[in-house]
Coordinates of C-alpha atoms and ligand atoms in Angstrom, one line a residue:
Chain L
M1 CA 16.4 16.0 -3.8
T2 CA 18.7 16.5 -1.2
E3 CA 18.9 15.9 2.3
I4 CA 19.9 19.1 4.1
F5 CA 21.0 18.8 7.7
V6 CA 19.0 21.4 10.3
A7 CA 20.3 20.6 13.4
K8 CA 20.7 17.9 16.3
A9 CA 17.1 17.0 17.7
A10 CA 18.1 17.8 21.0
Q11 CA 19.1 21.4 19.6
L12 CA 15.6 22.1 18.5
K13 CA 13.2 22.4 21.5
D14 CA 9.4 23.2 21.4
G15 CA 8.7 26.4 19.5
D16 CA 12.3 26.5 18.3
R17 CA 13.4 26.7 14.5
R18 CA 16.1 27.0 12.0
I19 CA 16.5 28.7 8.7
V20 CA 18.5 26.2 6.0
R21 CA 19.4 26.9 2.5
G22 CA 17.8 25.1 -0.3
E23 CA 18.1 24.9 -3.9
R24 CA 15.2 27.1 -4.4
G25 CA 15.9 29.5 -1.5
E26 CA 15.8 29.5 2.4
I27 CA 13.7 27.1 4.2
G28 CA 12.3 27.8 7.7
V29 CA 12.4 24.3 9.9
F30 CA 10.1 24.5 13.2
Q31 CA 9.7 22.2 16.1
Q32 CA 6.1 22.4 17.4
G33 CA 4.3 20.4 19.7
G34 CA 6.9 17.8 19.1
A35 CA 6.4 17.7 15.3
Y36 CA 8.8 18.8 12.9
Y37 CA 7.4 21.3 9.6
A38 CA 9.4 22.9 7.1
Y39 CA 8.1 25.9 4.8
S40 CA 9.9 28.1 2.3
N41 CA 10.9 31.2 3.7
I42 CA 9.8 33.4 1.2
C43 CA 6.4 35.0 2.0
L44 CA 3.5 34.8 -0.9
H45 CA 2.8 38.2 0.2
S46 CA 5.8 40.4 -0.6
G47 CA 8.7 37.6 -0.3
G48 CA 9.3 38.6 3.2
P49 CA 11.1 35.9 5.7
A50 CA 7.7 34.4 6.7
C51 CA 9.3 31.8 8.8
E52 CA 11.0 34.4 11.1
G53 CA 8.1 36.0 13.2
L54 CA 6.4 34.9 16.0
I55 CA 4.5 31.8 16.4
M56 CA 1.0 32.6 17.8
P57 CA -2.2 30.9 18.2
L58 CA -5.4 31.5 16.2
V59 CA -7.2 34.3 17.4
V60 CA -11.1 33.3 17.9
D61 CA -14.4 35.8 18.2
V62 CA -16.5 34.2 20.8
I63 CA -20.2 34.3 19.8
A64 CA -22.7 32.9 22.4
E65 CA -25.6 30.7 21.3
D66 CA -27.5 34.1 21.2
K67 CA -25.4 35.4 18.6
T68 CA -24.0 38.0 20.8
Y69 CA -20.2 38.7 21.0
Q70 CA -18.7 37.7 24.0
G71 CA -14.9 38.8 23.5
Q72 CA -11.9 37.1 21.9
V73 CA -9.6 34.1 23.1
F74 CA -6.4 32.6 21.7
D75 CA -6.9 28.7 20.4
E76 CA -3.6 26.8 20.7
N77 CA -5.0 23.9 18.9
E78 CA -4.1 25.9 15.9
M79 CA -1.0 27.5 15.9
H80 CA 0.2 30.0 13.1
F81 CA 3.7 31.4 12.1
V82 CA 3.9 35.2 11.5
C83 CA 5.5 36.8 8.5
P84 CA 7.5 39.6 10.6
W85 CA 7.1 42.1 7.7
H86 CA 3.6 42.6 7.5
G87 CA 1.9 39.9 9.6
W88 CA 0.4 37.2 7.3
E89 CA -0.3 34.3 9.2
Y90 CA 0.1 30.7 8.3
D91 CA -1.2 27.4 9.6
M92 CA 1.7 25.5 11.2
K93 CA 0.7 22.4 10.3
T94 CA -0.5 22.9 6.6
G95 CA 1.3 26.4 5.3
V96 CA -2.2 27.6 4.3
C97 CA -2.4 31.4 4.5
I98 CA -5.2 32.3 6.8
G99 CA -6.2 35.5 5.2
D100 CA -6.4 33.9 1.6
R101 CA -6.8 30.4 2.3
K102 CA -6.4 29.8 -1.4
Q103 CA -2.9 30.3 -0.9
R104 CA -0.1 28.5 1.0
L105 CA 3.6 27.9 1.4
R106 CA 5.6 25.3 0.0
K107 CA 5.8 22.4 2.1
Y108 CA 9.1 20.3 2.9
E109 CA 9.2 17.1 4.4
V110 CA 11.5 16.6 7.7
V111 CA 13.1 13.3 8.5
Q112 CA 14.9 12.2 11.7
R113 CA 18.1 9.7 11.2
G114 CA 19.2 9.0 14.6
D115 CA 19.8 12.2 16.4
D116 CA 19.7 14.4 13.3
I117 CA 17.0 16.6 11.6
F118 CA 17.2 16.9 8.1
V119 CA 15.1 18.4 5.5
I120 CA 14.1 17.3 2.1
A121 CA 14.5 19.7 -0.6
Chain E
M1 CA 17.8 38.0 12.8
N2 CA 20.9 36.5 12.0
T3 CA 22.6 36.6 9.2
H4 CA 26.0 36.9 9.4
V5 CA 26.3 32.9 8.9
P6 CA 28.3 31.6 6.1
P7 CA 26.0 30.3 3.5
G8 CA 24.7 26.6 3.9
E9 CA 25.0 26.5 7.7
P10 CA 21.8 26.4 9.6
R11 CA 21.0 29.6 11.2
E12 CA 18.8 30.4 14.5
V13 CA 16.2 33.3 14.2
R14 CA 17.0 35.7 16.9
F15 CA 14.6 38.0 18.9
D16 CA 17.6 39.8 20.8
E17 CA 19.4 42.0 18.0
Y18 CA 18.2 43.7 15.0
H19 CA 19.6 45.5 12.2
S20 CA 17.6 47.6 9.7
S21 CA 19.4 46.2 6.8
D22 CA 19.3 42.4 7.5
A23 CA 15.5 42.4 8.4
L24 CA 15.1 43.3 4.7
R25 CA 17.5 41.0 3.6
N26 CA 15.1 39.1 1.4
A27 CA 14.0 42.9 -0.3
A28 CA 17.9 43.4 -0.8
I29 CA 18.1 40.0 -2.6
A30 CA 14.9 41.1 -4.8
A31 CA 16.2 44.3 -5.6
R32 CA 19.8 42.8 -7.0
K33 CA 17.5 40.6 -9.1
R34 CA 15.1 43.0 -10.6
N35 CA 18.5 45.3 -11.5
Y36 CA 17.3 48.6 -9.3
Q37 CA 20.9 49.7 -9.0
D38 CA 20.4 50.6 -12.6
F39 CA 17.7 53.3 -12.3
L40 CA 16.3 55.8 -9.7
I41 CA 13.9 54.9 -7.0
V42 CA 12.5 57.6 -4.9
D43 CA 10.3 56.7 -1.6
V44 CA 8.2 60.0 -1.3
D45 CA 6.5 58.9 2.1
A46 CA 8.7 57.0 4.6
H47 CA 9.0 57.7 8.4
H48 CA 11.2 57.5 11.6
Y49 CA 10.1 58.1 15.3
E50 CA 10.9 61.6 16.4
S51 CA 9.6 60.3 19.8
E52 CA 12.7 58.4 20.3
S53 CA 14.5 62.0 19.8
Y54 CA 12.1 63.9 22.1
G55 CA 14.6 65.0 24.2
E56 CA 17.0 66.5 21.3
V57 CA 13.7 67.9 19.8
F58 CA 11.9 69.4 22.8
S59 CA 15.3 71.4 23.2
Y60 CA 14.5 73.1 20.2
I61 CA 11.0 74.5 21.4
E62 CA 11.3 78.2 21.2
S63 CA 9.3 79.6 24.0
P64 CA 11.3 78.6 27.6
V65 CA 7.9 77.7 29.2
I66 CA 6.9 75.2 26.8
R67 CA 10.0 73.7 26.5
R68 CA 10.4 73.2 30.3
Q69 CA 6.7 71.5 30.3
A70 CA 7.8 69.1 27.1
L71 CA 11.4 68.2 28.8
E72 CA 9.6 67.3 32.3
S73 CA 6.8 65.4 30.4
A74 CA 9.3 63.6 28.4
K75 CA 11.2 62.0 31.5
R76 CA 7.9 60.5 32.3
G77 CA 5.9 60.1 29.4
G78 CA 2.6 58.3 29.8
R79 CA -0.2 60.1 32.2
S80 CA 2.2 63.0 32.2
S81 CA 2.8 63.3 28.8
M82 CA 2.2 67.0 27.0
L83 CA 1.9 65.5 23.5
G84 CA -0.7 62.6 24.1
G85 CA -0.8 60.0 21.2
S86 CA -3.5 58.1 19.5
V87 CA -5.1 54.6 20.2
G88 CA -4.1 52.3 18.1
Y89 CA -2.2 48.6 18.0
Q90 CA -0.1 49.3 14.5
D91 CA 2.2 46.3 15.5
I92 CA -1.0 43.4 15.7
G93 CA -0.2 42.7 18.8
G94 CA 3.7 42.3 18.5
R95 CA 3.6 40.3 15.2
I96 CA 5.6 43.0 13.3
T97 CA 8.5 42.4 14.9
R98 CA 10.6 45.4 13.7
H99 CA 8.4 47.7 16.1
W100 CA 9.6 46.3 19.1
L101 CA 13.2 44.8 17.9
R102 CA 13.9 48.2 16.5
G103 CA 15.5 49.9 19.9
K104 CA 18.0 47.0 19.7
E105 CA 19.6 47.9 16.7
K106 CA 23.4 49.2 16.9
V107 CA 24.8 52.2 15.0
E108 CA 28.4 53.5 14.7
S109 CA 28.9 56.8 16.9
G110 CA 29.2 60.0 14.7
K111 CA 26.0 60.0 12.6
H112 CA 22.7 60.6 14.1
R113 CA 21.1 57.2 14.7
D114 CA 18.1 58.1 12.6
I115 CA 20.4 58.5 9.5
T116 CA 22.2 55.3 9.8
T117 CA 18.9 53.3 10.3
T118 CA 17.4 55.2 7.5
L119 CA 20.2 54.6 5.0
R120 CA 20.4 50.8 5.9
W121 CA 16.6 50.2 5.3
M122 CA 16.6 52.6 2.0
D123 CA 19.5 50.7 0.5
A124 CA 18.3 47.4 1.5
M125 CA 15.1 48.1 -0.8
G126 CA 16.8 49.7 -3.4
V127 CA 16.0 53.5 -2.7
D128 CA 18.0 56.3 -3.7
Y129 CA 16.1 59.0 -2.0
T130 CA 13.6 59.5 0.7
C131 CA 11.2 61.7 1.8
L132 CA 11.3 61.3 5.8
F133 CA 8.1 62.1 7.8
P134 CA 7.5 62.1 11.4
T135 CA 5.2 59.4 13.2
P136 CA 3.6 60.4 16.3
M137 CA 3.1 63.9 15.1
L138 CA 0.9 62.8 12.4
F139 CA -1.6 63.1 14.8
L140 CA -0.4 66.2 16.2
G141 CA -3.4 68.4 14.1
T142 CA -5.8 67.1 16.8
H143 CA -3.8 68.2 19.7
P144 CA -6.5 70.4 21.9
Q145 CA -3.6 73.4 22.2
V146 CA -2.8 74.9 19.0
E147 CA 0.3 76.5 20.5
I148 CA 1.7 73.2 21.4
E149 CA 1.3 72.2 17.5
V150 CA 2.9 75.2 16.6
A151 CA 5.8 75.2 18.9
M152 CA 6.4 71.4 18.4
S153 CA 6.5 71.5 14.8
R154 CA 8.8 74.5 14.5
A155 CA 10.9 72.5 17.3
Y156 CA 10.9 69.5 15.5
N157 CA 11.2 71.4 11.8
R158 CA 14.4 73.0 12.9
W159 CA 15.9 69.7 14.6
L160 CA 15.3 67.9 11.2
C161 CA 16.8 70.8 9.1
E162 CA 19.7 70.8 11.5
R163 CA 20.2 67.4 12.8
I164 CA 19.0 65.0 9.6
L165 CA 18.9 67.2 6.4
A166 CA 21.8 69.0 6.8
H167 CA 23.8 66.0 6.9
E168 CA 22.6 63.5 4.7
P169 CA 21.3 64.6 1.1
R170 CA 19.6 61.2 0.5
I171 CA 16.9 62.2 3.2
V172 CA 14.6 65.1 2.3
S173 CA 11.4 66.1 3.8
M174 CA 8.2 67.9 3.5
L175 CA 7.9 69.8 6.6
Y176 CA 5.0 69.9 9.0
L177 CA 2.7 72.7 8.5
P178 CA 0.9 73.8 11.7
F179 CA -2.3 74.1 10.0
N180 CA -4.5 75.0 13.3
D181 CA -2.7 78.3 13.3
P182 CA -2.8 79.5 9.5
D183 CA -0.4 82.7 10.4
A184 CA 2.0 80.2 11.8
T185 CA 1.5 78.0 8.8
Y186 CA 2.5 80.6 6.4
Q187 CA 5.5 81.8 8.9
M188 CA 6.9 78.2 8.5
V189 CA 7.0 78.4 5.0
K190 CA 8.5 81.5 4.9
D191 CA 11.3 80.7 7.6
F192 CA 12.2 76.9 6.5
G193 CA 10.9 76.8 2.7
D194 CA 14.7 77.7 1.7
K195 CA 16.6 74.9 4.0
K196 CA 18.7 72.5 2.8
G197 CA 16.5 69.3 2.1
V198 CA 13.3 70.8 2.3
V199 CA 11.3 69.7 -0.7
G200 CA 8.1 70.9 0.4
F201 CA 5.4 71.2 3.1
M202 CA 2.7 68.5 4.6
V203 CA -0.2 68.8 6.1
T204 CA -1.5 66.0 8.4
A205 CA -5.2 65.1 7.5
P206 CA -6.9 64.2 10.6
R207 CA -7.9 67.8 11.4
Y208 CA -11.0 70.1 11.7
K209 CA -10.1 73.2 9.7
P210 CA -11.3 73.2 5.8
V211 CA -8.4 73.7 3.5
H212 CA -10.5 76.4 1.4
D213 CA -10.5 78.8 4.5
N214 CA -9.1 82.3 3.6
A215 CA -6.5 82.4 5.9
Y216 CA -4.6 79.8 4.0
M217 CA -4.6 81.6 0.8
K218 CA -1.7 83.7 1.5
T219 CA 0.2 80.6 2.2
Y220 CA -0.7 78.7 -0.9
R221 CA 0.3 81.6 -2.8
L222 CA 3.5 81.8 -1.1
L223 CA 4.3 78.0 -1.9
E224 CA 3.1 78.6 -5.5
E225 CA 5.7 81.4 -5.7
M226 CA 8.6 79.4 -4.1
G227 CA 7.6 76.2 -6.1
K228 CA 7.5 74.4 -3.2
P229 CA 4.4 71.4 -3.3
I230 CA 2.3 70.7 -0.8
S231 CA 0.9 67.3 0.4
F232 CA -1.6 66.1 2.6
H233 CA -0.3 63.0 4.6
A234 CA -3.1 60.9 5.8
A235 CA -4.0 59.4 9.0
Y236 CA -6.8 58.4 11.4
N237 CA -8.6 59.8 14.4
W238 CA -10.4 57.1 16.4
S239 CA -12.1 60.2 18.4
D240 CA -13.8 61.3 15.2
Q241 CA -17.3 61.0 15.7
S242 CA -17.9 58.7 12.7
L243 CA -15.1 56.4 13.1
S244 CA -15.4 56.3 16.6
L245 CA -18.4 54.0 15.6
T246 CA -15.4 51.3 14.4
N247 CA -14.0 48.7 17.0
R248 CA -11.1 47.3 15.4
F249 CA -8.0 48.8 14.0
I250 CA -8.3 47.4 10.9
A251 CA -11.6 49.5 10.5
V252 CA -10.3 52.6 11.7
H253 CA -7.3 52.5 9.5
A254 CA -9.2 51.4 6.4
L255 CA -11.7 54.2 6.6
G256 CA -9.8 56.8 8.6
F257 CA -6.8 57.0 6.1
M258 CA -9.3 57.6 3.1
W259 CA -11.6 59.7 5.1
F260 CA -9.7 62.7 5.8
N261 CA -8.2 62.9 2.4
M262 CA -11.6 62.3 0.7
V263 CA -12.7 65.7 2.6
H264 CA -9.7 67.8 2.1
M265 CA -9.7 66.7 -1.8
T266 CA -13.3 67.3 -2.2
N267 CA -13.0 70.9 -0.8
W268 CA -10.0 71.7 -2.1
V269 CA -11.5 71.0 -6.0
V270 CA -15.1 72.3 -5.4
N271 CA -13.7 75.4 -4.1
G272 CA -11.6 76.0 -7.4
L273 CA -8.2 76.1 -5.7
P274 CA -6.7 74.3 -8.9
E275 CA -7.9 77.7 -10.5
R276 CA -6.5 79.8 -8.0
F277 CA -3.3 78.3 -7.5
P278 CA -2.7 76.6 -11.0
K279 CA 1.1 76.4 -10.4
L280 CA 0.9 75.0 -7.1
K281 CA 1.7 71.1 -7.3
V282 CA -0.2 69.0 -4.6
M283 CA 0.2 65.6 -3.4
W284 CA -2.0 63.2 -1.5
I285 CA -0.3 60.5 0.5
E286 CA -0.8 57.3 2.2
S287 CA -4.6 56.9 1.1
G288 CA -3.9 54.2 -1.3
L289 CA -5.6 54.5 -4.9
T290 CA -9.1 53.5 -4.9
W291 CA -10.2 56.6 -2.9
A292 CA -9.5 58.7 -5.7
Y293 CA -10.8 56.4 -8.3
A294 CA -14.1 56.5 -6.8
L295 CA -14.2 60.0 -5.6
M296 CA -13.6 61.5 -9.3
Q297 CA -16.5 59.4 -10.6
R298 CA -18.8 60.9 -7.4
L299 CA -17.9 64.4 -8.1
D300 CA -18.0 64.4 -12.0
H301 CA -21.4 62.8 -11.7
S302 CA -22.8 65.4 -9.4
Y303 CA -20.9 68.3 -11.0
K304 CA -22.7 68.3 -14.4
M305 CA -26.1 68.7 -12.5
R306 CA -24.3 71.5 -10.0
T307 CA -22.2 73.4 -11.7
S308 CA -23.7 76.2 -9.8
D309 CA -22.4 74.7 -6.5
C310 CA -19.0 75.5 -7.8
P311 CA -18.9 77.9 -10.2
S312 CA -15.0 78.3 -10.2
L313 CA -14.2 75.1 -11.8
K314 CA -13.7 75.4 -15.5
R315 CA -13.7 71.7 -16.0
K316 CA -14.8 68.6 -14.5
P317 CA -13.4 67.8 -11.0
S318 CA -11.6 64.9 -12.3
E319 CA -9.7 67.0 -14.7
Y320 CA -8.1 68.8 -11.9
M321 CA -7.4 65.6 -10.0
R322 CA -5.8 64.2 -12.4
E323 CA -2.8 67.0 -12.5
M324 CA -2.5 66.1 -8.6
F325 CA -0.1 63.7 -7.7
Y326 CA -0.6 60.2 -5.4
S327 CA 1.4 58.2 -3.3
S328 CA 1.1 54.6 -4.0
Q329 CA 1.3 53.0 -0.7
P330 CA -0.9 50.9 0.8
M331 CA -1.5 50.1 -2.9
E332 CA -4.7 47.7 -3.1
M333 CA -3.8 44.6 -4.9
P334 CA -7.2 43.6 -6.4
D335 CA -7.2 39.5 -7.4
D336 CA -7.6 40.9 -11.1
P337 CA -5.1 43.0 -11.9
S338 CA -7.4 44.9 -14.9
I339 CA -9.0 46.5 -11.7
L340 CA -5.7 47.7 -10.7
E341 CA -5.0 48.6 -14.3
A342 CA -8.4 50.8 -14.4
T343 CA -7.5 52.8 -11.4
F344 CA -3.9 53.5 -12.9
K345 CA -5.6 55.0 -16.0
M346 CA -8.2 56.7 -13.9
I347 CA -5.3 58.8 -11.7
K348 CA -3.0 58.9 -14.8
A349 CA -0.5 57.2 -13.3
D350 CA 2.2 57.1 -15.4
T351 CA 2.7 61.0 -14.9
Q352 CA 0.8 61.3 -11.6
L353 CA 1.7 58.4 -9.5
V354 CA 4.9 58.3 -6.9
W355 CA 5.9 55.2 -5.4
S356 CA 6.2 55.2 -1.7
S357 CA 7.1 52.5 1.2
D358 CA 5.6 54.1 4.3
Y359 CA 8.6 52.1 5.9
P360 CA 9.0 51.1 8.9
H361 CA 5.2 51.1 9.6
W362 CA 3.5 48.1 9.7
D363 CA 1.7 47.8 6.0
F364 CA 5.0 49.4 3.9
D365 CA 5.3 48.4 0.1
L366 CA 8.2 47.5 -1.5
P367 CA 9.2 48.6 -5.0
G368 CA 8.3 45.5 -6.4
V369 CA 4.6 46.6 -5.9
I370 CA 5.0 48.7 -9.0
H371 CA 8.0 46.6 -10.7
D372 CA 6.4 43.6 -10.4
L373 CA 3.0 44.9 -12.3
P374 CA 2.1 43.1 -15.4
F375 CA 0.5 45.8 -17.4
L376 CA 3.3 48.5 -17.4
N377 CA 6.1 49.2 -19.6
E378 CA 9.6 49.5 -18.3
Q379 CA 9.6 53.2 -18.9
T380 CA 6.1 53.9 -17.0
K381 CA 7.8 51.1 -13.9
R382 CA 10.7 53.6 -13.6
A383 CA 8.5 57.0 -13.9
I384 CA 6.5 55.8 -11.0
L385 CA 9.5 54.5 -9.0
G386 CA 11.3 57.6 -9.3
G387 CA 11.1 59.7 -12.4
N388 CA 7.8 61.3 -11.3
A389 CA 9.0 62.2 -8.0
A390 CA 12.4 63.5 -9.0
R391 CA 10.3 65.8 -11.0
F392 CA 7.9 66.9 -8.2
F393 CA 10.5 67.3 -5.7
G394 CA 13.5 68.5 -8.3
L395 CA 16.3 65.7 -7.6
D396 CA 18.9 64.5 -9.5
T397 CA 18.2 61.4 -11.4
K398 CA 21.2 59.6 -11.2
P399 CA 21.1 56.1 -8.9
V400 CA 22.9 56.9 -5.7
K401 CA 22.0 54.0 -3.4
N402 CA 24.2 50.8 -2.6
I403 CA 22.5 47.9 -2.8
P404 CA 23.7 45.4 0.1
I405 CA 24.6 41.6 -1.3
Y406 CA 23.2 38.9 0.6
E407 CA 23.7 35.8 -1.9
Ligands
FES501 S1 6.0 39.8 3.1 FE1 5.2 38.5 4.7 S2 3.8 39.6 5.4 FE2 4.0 40.9 3.8

């Protein structure tokens, strides 16, 4: 297990990310809402850079009590990072693939030592 | 995406610059790991955005009146556009970032931008030759003015031949046929069939003219005599009466890209065109594979009871379909690979399937969709990735790509 330097904490603002090189390939490290998350940067679909796309909230169909459709909204309680190659979405908190919830990206632990952020790979 | 950082240094993800090769960095690494440099890979269906070169393309319009209309409309676009467009949010709300980052790519002067960017992604993927098609023009077959389809396609084909194909031997094309005008279709084959890099002709599938109309027979005969293939490139038409019942892009895309090719294929077969033009090579592009698997079974089932409906046929419909060619993308990937294996068997993939990327469109495929299949031997993989297409187009089989090194 190696600790890989990611950034100074002050450099990683909300919504920021860095890509670092781990032994098994690249790792994307996100700061989202004050928490850090790190995942393999190899998409489970076709090997795209899974951590290098947009960060978007979950999209929800609004279905009323009477089961009628009332439009769509973003749910910012569930943020996704989206692989830029074809749009596979991953849950920021778990790495679970939204389109096939049996699959998830390899997750890595992130630690802060003083001002420095490291990922353990 | 910034990749010009020494290995080991953390890098930022940038949304203010773009490079077609760097965006496919992971594909280039995969290509080297799989030794794609050792064998031929041909992409039978990829695209550029001719709309970004409309200024140049429109200057090739032969009619001075239409040329002026087009050039004026291009200045403003939107509501004043002469070409219109199609409803469809292919970039999934911006999630496919290359679609909006592409404009930020820098290229050296001297070569056409489309040649430079196309070669960049081809090399990154491991592609030797690509058959390049337009993008917005895929919908030109539903333009209300037939003469605009003719004028625009002649201008585009001339522009493509002179500005792109003449300068880059790794880029070839099957040229757009203005199918709503059968005489102009015939003339297009006559005028452009011998141009450098023209490896066949293409009909965009969303349209409302039947392929078995007598008016097309002279074109099919000419193509057969010239040894040039014809292909049908799928797309959707959200204004089609049936497809307009769908309310999400996923729906119109999933159905539309199969629908028009299913109709044209059915007409092609039941009217006995394979019997009339036995040497004419036919390819079906961008409908995936499952439609053919299903249609072969549907037509065979009915044919045995209704041979009198299609007396030109000497064999079952599926036997003719198995002699045609199919581009692979977007290749369906069922969880159980034996289902895909059955599809491969049904269409005789070892000789009739040709890999395609559809890059840079949103649902592109890499060569890995074929290379990584557990049920294919090495020889078949190479046939599907390049050998079959080289035979179809008459291309040299020596690999010429230069895969960039990222690791
Ligand atoms: S490789 Fe990530 S979505 Fe396809």
